[in-house]
Amino acid sequence: MRERSNQEWIAALKGAGQEQALTDLRSLLVRGLRYAMADRPGVAEADLEDFAQGALMKILAGLDSFRGRVASPPGPTRSPSAWPSPNCAASDGRMSPSRT
């Protein structure tokens, strides 16, 4: 499997080379899933194939709206200014005594 740019993936998935592009993308997804799930017992190869198939369906459904960037994860995110201070005790949010 050769490396492709975003534009090359889109062209291949929409064009005459779609079958090969789908095969390559499925292989890439399964390989990544296998690595990501390696420490989880009970995940069978068939599960990885199912996950990859679901991902392929979502990719194809959203291909026309792809903008080349990863979407933010769902849910609230915290900006760095909202992160606890390094002097803040992690357990209760109060300031820890200074050590001078």
Coordinates of C-alpha atoms in Angstrom, one line a residue:
M1 CA 0.0 0.0 0.0
R2 CA 1.4 3.4 -1.0
E3 CA 1.1 6.6 1.0
R4 CA -1.5 9.0 -0.2
S5 CA -2.2 12.7 0.5
N6 CA -5.7 13.7 1.6
Q7 CA -6.5 14.8 -2.0
E8 CA -5.2 11.5 -3.4
W9 CA -7.4 9.5 -0.9
I10 CA -10.5 11.6 -1.9
A11 CA -9.8 11.2 -5.6
A12 CA -9.2 7.4 -5.3
L13 CA -12.3 6.9 -3.1
K14 CA -14.5 8.8 -5.5
G15 CA -12.9 7.6 -8.8
A16 CA -12.1 4.6 -10.9
G17 CA -9.6 3.3 -8.2
Q18 CA -12.2 3.1 -5.5
E19 CA -12.0 -0.7 -5.0
Q20 CA -8.2 -0.6 -4.4
A21 CA -8.5 2.5 -2.2
L22 CA -11.2 0.9 -0.1
T23 CA -9.0 -2.2 0.3
D24 CA -6.0 -0.1 1.3
L25 CA -8.0 2.0 3.7
R26 CA -9.6 -1.0 5.3
S27 CA -6.1 -2.5 5.8
L28 CA -4.8 0.7 7.3
L29 CA -7.8 0.9 9.7
V30 CA -7.5 -2.7 10.8
R31 CA -3.7 -2.3 11.4
G32 CA -4.3 0.8 13.5
L33 CA -7.2 -0.9 15.4
R34 CA -5.1 -4.0 16.0
Y35 CA -2.3 -1.8 17.6
A36 CA -4.8 0.3 19.6
M37 CA -6.6 -2.7 20.9
A38 CA -3.6 -4.9 21.6
D39 CA -3.9 -4.5 25.4
R40 CA -7.6 -5.3 25.5
P41 CA -8.3 -9.0 25.9
G42 CA -11.2 -10.5 24.1
V43 CA -11.1 -8.3 21.0
A44 CA -11.2 -10.8 18.1
E45 CA -10.0 -10.1 14.5
A46 CA -13.6 -10.2 13.4
D47 CA -14.3 -7.4 15.8
L48 CA -11.6 -5.3 14.2
E49 CA -13.0 -6.0 10.8
D50 CA -16.4 -4.9 12.0
F51 CA -15.0 -1.7 13.4
A52 CA -13.1 -1.0 10.2
Q53 CA -16.2 -1.7 8.1
G54 CA -18.2 0.8 10.2
A55 CA -15.5 3.4 9.9
L56 CA -15.4 2.9 6.1
M57 CA -19.1 3.5 5.9
K58 CA -18.8 6.7 7.9
I59 CA -15.8 7.8 5.8
L60 CA -17.7 7.3 2.6
A61 CA -20.8 9.0 3.9
G62 CA -18.8 12.1 4.9
L63 CA -16.4 12.1 2.0
D64 CA -18.0 15.1 0.3
S65 CA -17.7 17.2 3.5
F66 CA -14.1 16.3 4.3
R67 CA -12.0 19.4 4.9
G68 CA -8.7 17.7 5.7
R69 CA -8.8 18.2 9.5
V70 CA -9.8 16.1 12.4
A71 CA -13.0 17.1 14.2
S72 CA -12.8 18.1 17.8
P73 CA -13.9 15.3 20.2
P74 CA -17.5 15.6 21.5
G75 CA -18.1 17.2 24.8
P76 CA -16.7 20.2 26.6
T77 CA -13.0 20.9 26.3
R78 CA -10.9 22.9 28.7
S79 CA -8.6 25.6 27.5
P80 CA -5.1 25.8 29.1
S81 CA -6.3 28.8 31.2
A82 CA -8.9 26.5 32.8
W83 CA -6.3 23.9 33.8
P84 CA -5.5 23.7 37.5
S85 CA -2.5 25.7 38.7
P86 CA 0.7 23.7 39.3
N87 CA 0.5 24.8 42.9
C88 CA -3.1 23.4 43.2
A89 CA -3.5 20.2 45.1
A90 CA -5.1 17.7 42.7
S91 CA -7.4 16.2 45.3
D92 CA -9.4 19.1 46.5
G93 CA -8.5 22.2 44.5
R94 CA -7.0 24.2 47.4
M95 CA -3.6 25.8 47.1
S96 CA -0.8 23.8 48.5
P97 CA 1.6 25.4 51.0
S98 CA 4.6 26.9 49.4
R99 CA 7.9 25.3 49.9
T100 CA 10.5 27.9 50.3

